[in-house]
Amino acid sequence: MDLQRVVDAYVIGIGESQDNTELLNKLVTHISAGDTSLLELVQALGDHLASDEATRRSRGTHILSDVLGELPAAAVPARATTMLTQFFCARLGDATCVPQTLRALMALLRLPAFTSQYAIDVVSALFKEVHVQSFQQSTRSTAYSLLQTVVDGYPKAVQSIGDDFVLGFAQALDGEKDPRSLMVAFELVPRIIELVDIEKYAEDLFDNRDGDPSAISPEALKRALRACIAGSPYFGELAVKPLVSKTTATSVSAKIDAYETLAAGARVYEPSVFLPRMEALVDQIREEVFMAADEDVVRAALGTLEAVYAVISVPPASAKPCAMEEDATPLDYILKEASIQLTADEIKNPEEVGRILRAAAKSSSYNCAIVTDAILPVIAERLSSTEVLTVRRQLIDVLNHVLPPVPLDKEYSVLHMVRLKGITLLVLLPGLLTDNEAAVALTPNVNKEATHLLVQLSLARHELVSKVVLPKLIEALTADTVAASKVARLLDVLGAVAVASRSLVATIVTSICEVLITGLQPAFRVAAMTTVRKIIDATLAAKSDPELVTHLAASVMQPVAQWMLQLVGQQESVPLPLVVEFAKCEVALFSNLDAAAQEKTGEYWFDTYRSVIVDASNAQAEAKSLLPLWRFLIVAAFLGDLSHAALATENAIQRDACFEIISSVVNKTKDAKVRAQLVQTVLDKAVSADSPADPLVLLHQWIARALVTCNDRLGYDSVRWLFGLIDAKSELSTQAAEGFSVILGDHDWSVTKPTHGVFRLLFKQRFYATVLPEITARFNAATDDVTKAAFLVVLTNVIRHMPKSVLMNGIETVVPLLLSAVRPDPRRAELCLWMLDALQKSEANTVDVRRAALETLALVPEKYDIGVLHSVRHTILKVLTKTRDDHKRLVRLDAVRGYNKWLNFGDV
């Protein structure tokens, strides 16, 4: 590759706004392969980088930043990282090159050789040399993203810079109005607050300007701004006053934003900043609730009231000194007004009064006690002293709001109890409901409400649920006459409780497994195992602690496996759905165990395999039904015996399981020499076995999958072996061609990312670049349609699993092959070939005959598509080339016209 020519072409392309993707890919490819070094590229760019013209310097920096952005980390040596960091830090002083320099620094930040000291140099140069607000939005956004990368990846560097980082960030952000840039900047503030003491810079970061709009329309930007405002207690004094005043705005969205921001700040700010403005805030919230103009505003206002009271009204032992009177509490703003309302002759807005009291009571157990102690005596006295039905009903409405906010209630458990009791009373009243009506009312509703209630109780009193409720549910599962619908409901309840309460997960999973092993009817075993699997998936998705995972593995894996093996020993078959569900539990638990536990578990499973199926080819049919269990765990030994067993058996489940185990082991073997020995052992054992050829094809496909995904060249030996079958016109050529979907496609279990398979970067690109030329050459060399069709199947399977960006690089090779698959009408092709005979120079073909043939050929491209006559296009052009030298001028003129039409045939 002529590096200087490529660089010069790249510079010209930038100046003319051309697409330089091909040139960029060429540079990246050669540098990655070691054909060219970064130093040579910099030398080739030397005249541009050191030019006195700003435009040339910018273009040179542009090329260098483009290449760094695409290069893999391994292609940039540590020394080059140091030199490039120093170069680009200095280049930040050149305003023309700043956009490209920032992109290059972003690429350098991801390199493993980039250190915290380099991060300090970059940030210092950025704050010193670059006036961020003087650039376009894209450049400003890159600058904020660079700072975000430094904060996330190099926190010690930020702490080392300290106050200068806060000041520089504030200056860079000052005047920013673009929401896209503000989104990144606001996300940075909470992280900076965690790393740097910003007390003396609070006013600089929180610049409250009168007249600025308080509401920003995009929800994401509002959340980021809210997190920024609520990021530090030092913002409280500055933020609360304008936010409380903004709750009186006429805009609904502005009110909601103000209330939600106050609620977020209540968790961070000091309680003392709310107290001076609490009366005004409560009055405004009361007005919102009583007017009820918009339910969203009311909900946000009540949420703010609950959040604020949670921090300003606390038990005396933990309360901080405040400016309230000794005999007063922050709740007096609500309680006094509520008492006046409840003792009036006519209670106005009882629903609204109850909602306000409820919000205050829900804020904490302490506040719940204060509210109930103050309000319940008033309601009780009024109920005993009045006989007016409407007043009594209004008091009961208020009471219904005040009672539920107990610590265990966050989902209205009292309402669930009322519903459950109401349905029960309807069923028990004699003569009210018929038998059918009672069944309809009882079955779905009681179960649904009882499940809701049980879930809520499990969150607050899991010990009580574990002791009283769970034994009865488990006992009901083992009843002799239990119906299928009842088992399904019981399992749903157990699953819902386990997912909601992590404290009960281990107990419930252990109990279900014990029931499955000891007393559950065979018809319900799959449903029980499915419930266990769903509980395990939900528990692991919630990132449970390692001890719980270990406990679940001990409760599920070995006990259930031994039970299945016991069934096999009794010559009782195990249903495949049950085996698959248990195998999924194996995968989930095994993947989350630590290394020592995984090794111990792997040894157990392989010992079990040896003891149960010593010779898999002669194993009993019941034992073969358990073979899918071994495909889910990695057993790194005896691969040769596995391949022999797989090739010798007629059981498809056993064969696939063995091949998947072999593929997993080969793929996860790190040492290349050991991996090569394993592959050689497996293939030698397979070749020596007297077995059908069909499984051998599948074995090569799985070996190729294992090796190709980890970029091992040995995998291409199996690929070429498959090509050889197709070239040899074997009966297995179709199977070999279809198997390329095994090599590149997705799989449920073996050699996948969820099961920790080894997938190297760009392995598909490398496969495509290696295999496509061979497919093209073998296709063109094939002489029969069957072989050509097989290679087209291979090409189709390869294309299906390639990224579009990869396919574009080889489109000029792929399209002709695909077009050749379109069979033209033989009569049309023969007609064109017959006309070519008329062009040959002979006595029988006069000038008129030759001209007529040329005119006819010139009309053909206008009538038919390229796919129809693609196969004869080359022959026609070849003959027309000779005809252009005809001794007659008119014939030559017609030949040139026809040649141009056929040359452009198919071009857009």
XYZ file of N, CA and C in Angstrom, residues 546-749:
612
model
N -24.371 -13.650 46.764
C -23.813 -14.971 46.418
C -24.262 -16.081 47.359
N -24.473 -15.769 48.639
C -24.882 -16.810 49.581
C -26.245 -17.390 49.201
N -27.171 -16.526 48.776
C -28.482 -17.014 48.362
C -28.360 -17.895 47.124
N -27.514 -17.497 46.169
C -27.317 -18.310 44.965
C -26.748 -19.674 45.322
N -25.771 -19.693 46.206
C -25.186 -20.969 46.645
C -26.229 -21.847 47.317
N -27.070 -21.216 48.150
C -28.123 -21.977 48.833
C -29.119 -22.551 47.833
N -29.504 -21.755 46.858
C -30.441 -22.247 45.847
C -29.827 -23.392 45.056
N -28.545 -23.275 44.702
C -27.888 -24.350 43.959
C -27.883 -25.649 44.768
N -27.602 -25.525 46.079
C -27.589 -26.724 46.932
C -28.979 -27.317 47.086
N -30.023 -26.468 47.038
C -31.394 -26.939 47.228
C -31.990 -27.544 45.977
N -31.465 -27.152 44.818
C -32.110 -27.547 43.569
C -31.277 -28.558 42.789
N -30.011 -28.263 42.538
C -29.265 -29.008 41.524
C -29.080 -30.482 41.883
N -28.398 -30.750 42.982
C -28.120 -32.140 43.299
C -29.357 -32.921 43.754
N -30.230 -32.362 44.631
C -31.409 -33.145 45.049
C -32.302 -33.544 43.880
N -32.606 -32.599 42.985
C -33.492 -32.927 41.869
C -32.798 -33.869 40.904
N -31.496 -33.672 40.676
C -30.761 -34.571 39.780
C -30.744 -35.998 40.316
N -30.491 -36.157 41.616
C -30.493 -37.503 42.204
C -31.868 -38.139 42.113
N -32.904 -37.313 42.265
C -34.272 -37.857 42.152
C -34.537 -38.339 40.730
N -34.094 -37.561 39.722
C -34.288 -38.000 38.339
C -33.506 -39.278 38.048
N -32.279 -39.346 38.566
C -31.493 -40.568 38.365
C -32.140 -41.759 39.061
N -32.775 -41.501 40.181
C -33.481 -42.583 40.880
C -34.658 -43.079 40.044
N -35.365 -42.147 39.405
C -36.467 -42.551 38.525
C -35.951 -43.413 37.378
N -34.799 -42.997 36.825
C -34.220 -43.777 35.735
C -33.837 -45.167 36.221
N -33.279 -45.227 37.441
C -32.915 -46.526 37.995
C -34.103 -47.447 38.180
N -35.284 -46.862 38.373
C -36.520 -47.644 38.502
C -37.183 -47.885 37.152
N -36.409 -47.572 36.062
C -36.894 -47.736 34.688
C -38.162 -46.929 34.433
N -38.205 -45.740 35.006
C -39.312 -44.808 34.782
C -38.785 -43.627 33.962
N -39.419 -43.354 32.842
C -38.931 -42.295 31.954
C -39.220 -40.920 32.553
N -38.341 -40.003 32.261
C -38.499 -38.623 32.720
C -38.910 -37.775 31.517
N -40.024 -37.045 31.587
C -40.482 -36.263 30.427
C -39.429 -35.234 30.009
N -39.266 -35.055 28.699
C -38.285 -34.101 28.196
C -38.564 -32.672 28.665
N -39.837 -32.192 28.704
C -40.054 -30.824 29.219
C -39.562 -30.631 30.649
N -39.703 -31.667 31.481
C -39.207 -31.574 32.853
C -37.684 -31.475 32.867
N -37.023 -32.281 32.025
C -35.558 -32.242 31.945
C -35.085 -30.870 31.468
N -35.770 -30.317 30.464
C -35.359 -29.013 29.917
C -35.528 -27.913 30.954
N -36.653 -27.910 31.686
C -36.852 -26.882 32.710
C -35.782 -26.969 33.799
N -35.455 -28.192 34.213
C -34.403 -28.352 35.221
C -33.048 -27.930 34.663
N -32.818 -28.238 33.383
C -31.556 -27.846 32.771
C -31.408 -26.328 32.719
N -32.499 -25.614 32.483
C -32.451 -24.145 32.493
C -32.086 -23.630 33.887
N -32.615 -24.285 34.907
C -32.219 -23.915 36.274
C -30.728 -24.150 36.476
N -30.221 -25.265 35.942
C -28.784 -25.556 36.029
C -27.951 -24.427 35.439
N -28.327 -24.028 34.224
C -27.548 -22.989 33.531
C -27.536 -21.701 34.338
N -28.719 -21.275 34.793
C -28.817 -20.006 35.514
C -27.996 -20.037 36.798
N -28.115 -21.115 37.576
C -27.394 -21.185 38.848
C -25.901 -21.395 38.642
N -25.544 -22.283 37.713
C -24.129 -22.574 37.468
C -23.378 -21.325 37.008
N -24.020 -20.505 36.169
C -23.371 -19.303 35.642
C -23.124 -18.265 36.717
N -23.841 -18.334 37.836
C -23.709 -17.324 38.885
C -22.933 -17.830 40.103
N -22.432 -19.057 40.058
C -21.611 -19.561 41.150
C -20.181 -19.050 41.013
N -19.440 -19.062 42.099
C -18.037 -18.677 42.016
C -17.226 -19.814 41.401
N -15.952 -19.559 41.112
C -15.133 -20.518 40.367
C -14.986 -21.845 41.102
N -14.785 -21.789 42.416
C -14.604 -23.025 43.176
C -15.869 -23.868 43.144
N -17.016 -23.229 43.325
C -18.286 -23.963 43.299
C -18.562 -24.526 41.912
N -18.199 -23.760 40.857
C -18.394 -24.266 39.504
C -17.541 -25.513 39.257
N -16.293 -25.485 39.726
C -15.424 -26.643 39.540
C -15.979 -27.863 40.271
N -16.431 -27.635 41.494
C -16.986 -28.748 42.271
C -18.245 -29.296 41.604
N -19.107 -28.399 41.126
C -20.335 -28.835 40.462
C -20.027 -29.583 39.178
N -19.040 -29.083 38.414
C -18.665 -29.770 37.179
C -18.153 -31.171 37.437
N -17.342 -31.334 38.468
C -16.843 -32.666 38.806
C -17.979 -33.604 39.194
N -18.947 -33.088 39.945
C -20.090 -33.907 40.342
C -20.853 -34.405 39.120
N -21.104 -33.476 38.177
C -21.905 -33.863 37.021
C -21.162 -34.851 36.132
N -19.853 -34.679 35.985
C -19.155 -35.627 35.144
C -19.055 -36.999 35.813
N -18.849 -37.028 37.118
C -18.859 -38.311 37.828
C -20.211 -38.986 37.679
N -21.272 -38.178 37.751
C -22.617 -38.739 37.571
C -22.784 -39.307 36.173
N -22.253 -38.573 35.185
C -22.346 -39.038 33.805
C -21.634 -40.383 33.632
N -20.452 -40.501 34.223
C -19.696 -41.743 34.090
C -20.390 -42.900 34.777
N -21.001 -42.608 35.918
C -21.624 -43.693 36.672
C -22.940 -44.149 36.043
N -23.650 -43.252 35.412
C -24.962 -43.595 34.863
C -24.845 -44.096 33.430
N -23.998 -43.424 32.653
C -23.887 -43.770 31.237
C -22.413 -43.995 30.926
N -21.884 -45.113 31.369
C -20.472 -45.414 31.137
C -20.221 -45.566 29.647
N -21.073 -46.300 28.984
C -21.004 -46.446 27.530
C -22.325 -45.929 26.981
N -22.322 -44.672 26.515
C -23.584 -44.029 26.123
C -24.269 -44.751 24.983
N -23.475 -45.458 24.165
C -24.098 -46.128 23.029
C -24.966 -47.295 23.468
N -24.685 -47.882 24.645
C -25.459 -49.020 25.127
C -26.342 -48.666 26.321
N -26.428 -47.391 26.657
C -27.203 -46.991 27.829
C -28.687 -47.228 27.586
N -29.395 -47.467 28.690
C -30.824 -47.701 28.574
C -31.527 -46.437 28.100
N -32.697 -46.634 27.477
C -33.422 -45.504 26.893
C -33.803 -44.479 27.940
N -34.171 -44.945 29.163
C -34.543 -43.985 30.216
C -33.369 -43.074 30.569
N -32.152 -43.631 30.594
C -30.981 -42.808 30.911
C -30.697 -41.803 29.811
N -30.936 -42.189 28.566
C -30.697 -41.266 27.458
C -31.593 -40.040 27.535
N -32.758 -40.182 28.149
C -33.653 -39.029 28.261
C -33.063 -37.931 29.144
N -32.059 -38.286 29.976
C -31.421 -37.286 30.849
C -30.202 -36.642 30.213
N -29.826 -37.086 29.036
C -28.605 -36.556 28.435
C -28.615 -35.045 28.217
N -29.758 -34.396 27.942
C -29.701 -32.924 27.824
C -29.145 -32.232 29.060
N -29.165 -32.902 30.225
C -28.620 -32.250 31.416
C -27.136 -31.963 31.262
N -26.424 -32.854 30.563
C -24.966 -32.692 30.487
C -24.546 -31.679 29.424
N -25.441 -31.313 28.532
C -25.046 -30.333 27.531
C -24.992 -28.933 28.116
N -25.586 -28.744 29.297
C -25.673 -27.405 29.859
C -24.478 -27.071 30.752
N -23.691 -28.036 31.131
C -22.526 -27.780 31.987
C -21.265 -28.187 31.239
N -20.174 -27.480 31.506
C -18.925 -27.712 30.790
C -18.131 -28.810 31.487
N -17.838 -29.891 30.785
C -17.055 -30.995 31.340
C -15.842 -31.176 30.438
N -14.683 -30.691 30.904
C -13.503 -30.620 30.049
C -12.684 -31.901 30.133
N -13.219 -33.012 29.652
C -12.451 -34.254 29.638
C -13.151 -35.270 28.749
N -12.409 -36.270 28.297
C -12.945 -37.422 27.565
C -13.736 -37.005 26.330
N -13.211 -36.017 25.607
C -13.925 -35.578 24.411
C -13.875 -36.639 23.313
N -12.793 -37.369 23.269
C -12.716 -38.420 22.260
C -13.789 -39.470 22.457
N -14.004 -39.883 23.719
C -15.051 -40.855 23.999
C -16.423 -40.279 23.677
N -16.588 -38.989 23.943
C -17.867 -38.361 23.619
C -18.127 -38.380 22.120
N -17.099 -38.060 21.333
C -17.290 -38.060 19.888
C -17.581 -39.471 19.382
N -16.888 -40.467 19.948
C -17.142 -41.860 19.552
C -18.566 -42.258 19.889
N -19.021 -41.878 21.094
C -20.382 -42.220 21.494
C -21.404 -41.510 20.621
N -21.135 -40.270 20.280
C -22.088 -39.510 19.468
C -22.200 -40.092 18.064
N -21.064 -40.523 17.502
C -21.079 -41.066 16.151
C -21.680 -42.462 16.108
N -21.623 -43.186 17.234
C -22.097 -44.565 17.244
C -23.585 -44.677 17.551
N -24.161 -43.677 18.171
C -25.546 -43.786 18.613
C -26.522 -43.423 17.509
N -27.721 -43.923 17.639
C -28.807 -43.549 16.743
C -29.769 -42.587 17.414
N -29.513 -42.251 18.676
C -30.370 -41.341 19.424
C -29.949 -39.897 19.130
N -30.844 -39.123 18.530
C -30.489 -37.750 18.128
C -30.204 -36.864 19.331
N -30.941 -37.060 20.435
C -30.723 -36.239 21.631
C -29.328 -36.481 22.191
N -28.941 -37.760 22.260
C -27.609 -38.092 22.764
C -26.525 -37.526 21.860
N -26.688 -37.659 20.565
C -25.681 -37.173 19.622
C -25.514 -35.645 19.737
N -26.639 -34.913 19.726
C -26.550 -33.440 19.805
C -25.926 -32.999 21.119
N -26.297 -33.665 22.222
C -25.738 -33.285 23.522
C -24.235 -33.464 23.548
N -23.746 -34.585 22.989
C -22.295 -34.832 22.975
C -21.569 -33.787 22.130
N -22.103 -33.490 20.956
C -21.451 -32.496 20.091
C -21.434 -31.124 20.754
N -22.499 -30.758 21.452
C -22.561 -29.446 22.094
C -21.577 -29.355 23.264
N -21.419 -30.465 23.996
C -20.415 -30.494 25.067
C -19.022 -30.314 24.471
N -18.726 -31.057 23.408
C -17.414 -30.952 22.764
C -17.165 -29.517 22.301
N -18.150 -28.924 21.659
C -17.997 -27.560 21.147
C -17.763 -26.561 22.277
N -18.481 -26.715 23.379
C -18.311 -25.798 24.511
C -16.914 -25.903 25.104
N -16.443 -27.128 25.271
C -15.112 -27.324 25.863
C -14.034 -26.746 24.959
N -14.116 -27.039 23.672
C -13.115 -26.526 22.733
C -13.129 -25.008 22.714
N -14.303 -24.418 22.674
C -14.417 -22.956 22.599
C -13.844 -22.272 23.835
N -14.003 -22.875 25.008
C -13.593 -22.226 26.254
C -12.183 -22.606 26.703
N -11.473 -23.383 25.909
C -10.083 -23.703 26.214
C -9.205 -22.541 25.765
N -8.517 -21.904 26.695
C -7.778 -20.679 26.388
C -6.476 -20.955 25.638
N -5.749 -21.997 26.056
C -4.442 -22.274 25.458
C -4.638 -22.824 24.041
N -4.027 -22.179 23.046
C -4.220 -22.576 21.653
C -3.655 -23.975 21.386
N -2.529 -24.318 22.014
C -1.941 -25.648 21.795
C -2.832 -26.733 22.373
N -3.313 -26.490 23.582
C -4.220 -27.474 24.193
C -5.484 -27.610 23.354
N -5.977 -26.481 22.851
C -7.190 -26.515 22.024
C -6.952 -27.320 20.758
N -5.790 -27.162 20.150
C -5.476 -27.919 18.935
C -5.392 -29.417 19.229
N -4.810 -29.770 20.392
C -4.727 -31.190 20.764
C -6.113 -31.783 20.989
N -6.993 -31.006 21.641
C -8.354 -31.494 21.869
C -9.065 -31.757 20.547
N -8.943 -30.809 19.614
C -9.604 -30.969 18.315
C -9.050 -32.176 17.577
N -7.738 -32.333 17.609
C -7.130 -33.466 16.917
C -7.589 -34.788 17.524
N -7.674 -34.834 18.860
C -8.131 -36.053 19.540
C -9.560 -36.391 19.128
N -10.414 -35.395 19.130
C -11.816 -35.626 18.788
C -11.954 -36.114 17.353
N -11.260 -35.474 16.415
C -11.396 -35.846 15.002
C -10.769 -37.205 14.724
N -9.616 -37.498 15.357
C -8.996 -38.811 15.160
C -9.918 -39.918 15.658
N -10.520 -39.714 16.808
C -11.431 -40.711 17.361
C -12.641 -40.876 16.463
N -13.101 -39.758 15.893
C -14.280 -39.817 15.032
C -13.975 -40.525 13.715
N -12.798 -40.261 13.163
C -12.443 -40.888 11.890
C -12.226 -42.383 12.056
N -11.640 -42.758 13.204
C -11.364 -44.176 13.427
C -12.621 -44.983 13.718
N -13.685 -44.312 14.111
C -14.926 -45.020 14.447
C -15.620 -45.472 13.163
N -16.140 -46.668 13.194
C -16.902 -47.197 12.068
C -18.343 -46.725 12.222
N -18.641 -45.567 11.698
C -19.949 -44.958 11.924
C -20.403 -44.266 10.656
N -21.687 -43.947 10.564
C -22.199 -43.235 9.379
C -21.529 -41.880 9.229
N -21.587 -41.351 8.008
C -20.921 -40.072 7.728
C -21.760 -38.879 8.162
N -23.085 -39.061 8.296
C -23.943 -37.918 8.643
C -23.515 -37.231 9.940
N -23.327 -37.975 11.040
C -22.909 -37.294 12.277
C -21.532 -36.654 12.159
N -20.659 -37.202 11.314
C -19.326 -36.627 11.163
C -19.407 -35.218 10.573
N -20.357 -35.003 9.659
C -20.561 -33.663 9.098
C -20.984 -32.700 10.198
N -21.920 -33.135 11.035
C -22.384 -32.278 12.125
C -21.258 -31.993 13.122
N -20.414 -32.990 13.384
C -19.283 -32.779 14.286
C -18.346 -31.698 13.744
N -18.030 -31.755 12.452
C -17.157 -30.731 11.869
C -17.807 -29.351 11.949
N -19.113 -29.300 11.794
C -19.790 -28.004 11.890
C -19.696 -27.433 13.300
N -19.856 -28.271 14.315
C -19.749 -27.790 15.700
C -18.306 -27.432 16.055
N -17.348 -28.211 15.535
C -15.936 -27.859 15.760
C -15.639 -26.510 15.116
N -16.139 -26.309 13.899
C -15.916 -25.024 13.226
C -16.536 -23.882 14.004
N -17.723 -24.088 14.548
C -18.373 -23.025 15.340
C -17.516 -22.672 16.561
N -17.021 -23.692 17.256
C -16.231 -23.452 18.458
C -14.955 -22.680 18.156
N -14.329 -22.964 17.026
C -13.028 -22.363 16.712
C -13.163 -21.021 15.996
N -14.131 -20.915 15.104
C -14.296 -19.668 14.352
C -14.665 -18.523 15.280
N -15.547 -18.779 16.272
C -15.984 -17.703 17.168
C -14.842 -17.158 18.024
N -13.812 -17.966 18.263
C -12.662 -17.462 19.036
C -11.470 -17.147 18.131
N -11.739 -17.011 16.802
C -10.717 -16.590 15.828
C -9.530 -17.541 15.781
N -9.808 -18.846 15.864
C -8.754 -19.854 15.738
C -8.730 -20.349 14.287
N -7.545 -20.324 13.660
C -7.438 -20.701 12.250
C -7.792 -22.170 12.010
N -7.696 -23.003 13.035
C -8.034 -24.418 12.857
C -9.485 -24.601 12.446
N -10.338 -23.649 12.810
C -11.740 -23.776 12.435
C -11.948 -23.789 10.936
N -11.058 -23.119 10.208
C -11.216 -23.077 8.753
C -10.824 -24.396 8.098
N -10.087 -25.258 8.824
C -9.823 -26.597 8.294
C -11.119 -27.396 8.192
N -11.971 -27.287 9.220
C -13.268 -27.960 9.166
C -14.162 -27.348 8.100
N -14.068 -26.028 7.909
C -14.847 -25.382 6.856
C -14.431 -25.908 5.488
N -13.114 -26.029 5.273
C -12.635 -26.534 3.975
C -12.974 -28.007 3.805
N -13.022 -28.753 4.909
C -13.456 -30.159 4.817
C -14.891 -30.228 4.313
N -15.736 -29.320 4.797
C -17.123 -29.266 4.322
C -17.183 -28.858 2.857
N -16.305 -27.895 2.458
C -16.243 -27.523 1.045
C -15.851 -28.719 0.187
N -14.942 -29.526 0.714
C -14.513 -30.696 -0.035
C -15.647 -31.672 -0.301
N -16.538 -31.846 0.675
C -17.708 -32.710 0.455
C -18.565 -32.189 -0.689
N -18.726 -30.865 -0.730
C -19.563 -30.290 -1.788
C -18.873 -30.449 -3.140
N -17.568 -30.203 -3.208
C -16.842 -30.358 -4.476
C -16.876 -31.797 -4.966
N -16.837 -32.738 -4.019
C -16.815 -34.149 -4.400
C -18.195 -34.678 -4.773
N -19.186 -33.812 -4.807
C -20.560 -34.201 -5.167
C -21.062 -35.316 -4.261
N -20.726 -35.206 -2.967
C -21.140 -36.212 -2.005
C -22.634 -36.143 -1.775
N -23.178 -37.267 -1.296
C -24.595 -37.272 -0.935
C -24.874 -36.339 0.235
N -23.824 -35.992 0.973
C -23.977 -35.135 2.159
C -23.691 -33.660 1.847
N -23.568 -33.326 0.544
C -23.233 -31.944 0.204
C -24.320 -30.969 0.648
N -25.582 -31.373 0.540
C -26.672 -30.494 0.988
C -26.607 -30.272 2.490
N -26.372 -31.359 3.256
C -26.250 -31.217 4.712
C -25.051 -30.347 5.079
N -23.948 -30.512 4.353
C -22.760 -29.691 4.622
C -23.041 -28.219 4.349
N -23.790 -27.939 3.287
C -24.093 -26.541 2.955
C -25.044 -25.921 3.966
N -26.070 -26.661 4.331
C -27.032 -26.133 5.296
C -26.393 -25.922 6.661
N -25.343 -26.672 6.968
C -24.735 -26.595 8.293
C -23.990 -25.312 8.577
N -23.817 -24.454 7.601
C -23.141 -23.190 7.880
C -23.989 -22.294 8.772
N -25.281 -22.577 8.862
C -26.105 -21.849 9.843
C -25.754 -22.285 11.262
N -25.257 -23.521 11.434
C -24.781 -23.959 12.754
C -23.515 -23.201 13.132
N -22.650 -22.961 12.159
C -21.376 -22.307 12.442
C -21.580 -20.853 12.854
N -22.468 -20.140 12.184
C -22.604 -18.695 12.396
C -23.880 -18.290 13.118
N -24.900 -19.157 13.151
C -26.193 -18.768 13.697
C -26.232 -18.806 15.218
N -27.405 -18.424 15.746
C -27.608 -18.443 17.192
C -28.007 -19.833 17.651
N -27.688 -20.124 18.909
C -28.038 -21.415 19.491
C -28.573 -21.181 20.894
N -29.361 -22.111 21.377
C -29.987 -21.923 22.691
C -29.004 -22.134 23.833
N -28.035 -23.064 23.666
C -27.242 -23.444 24.838
C -25.744 -23.398 24.598
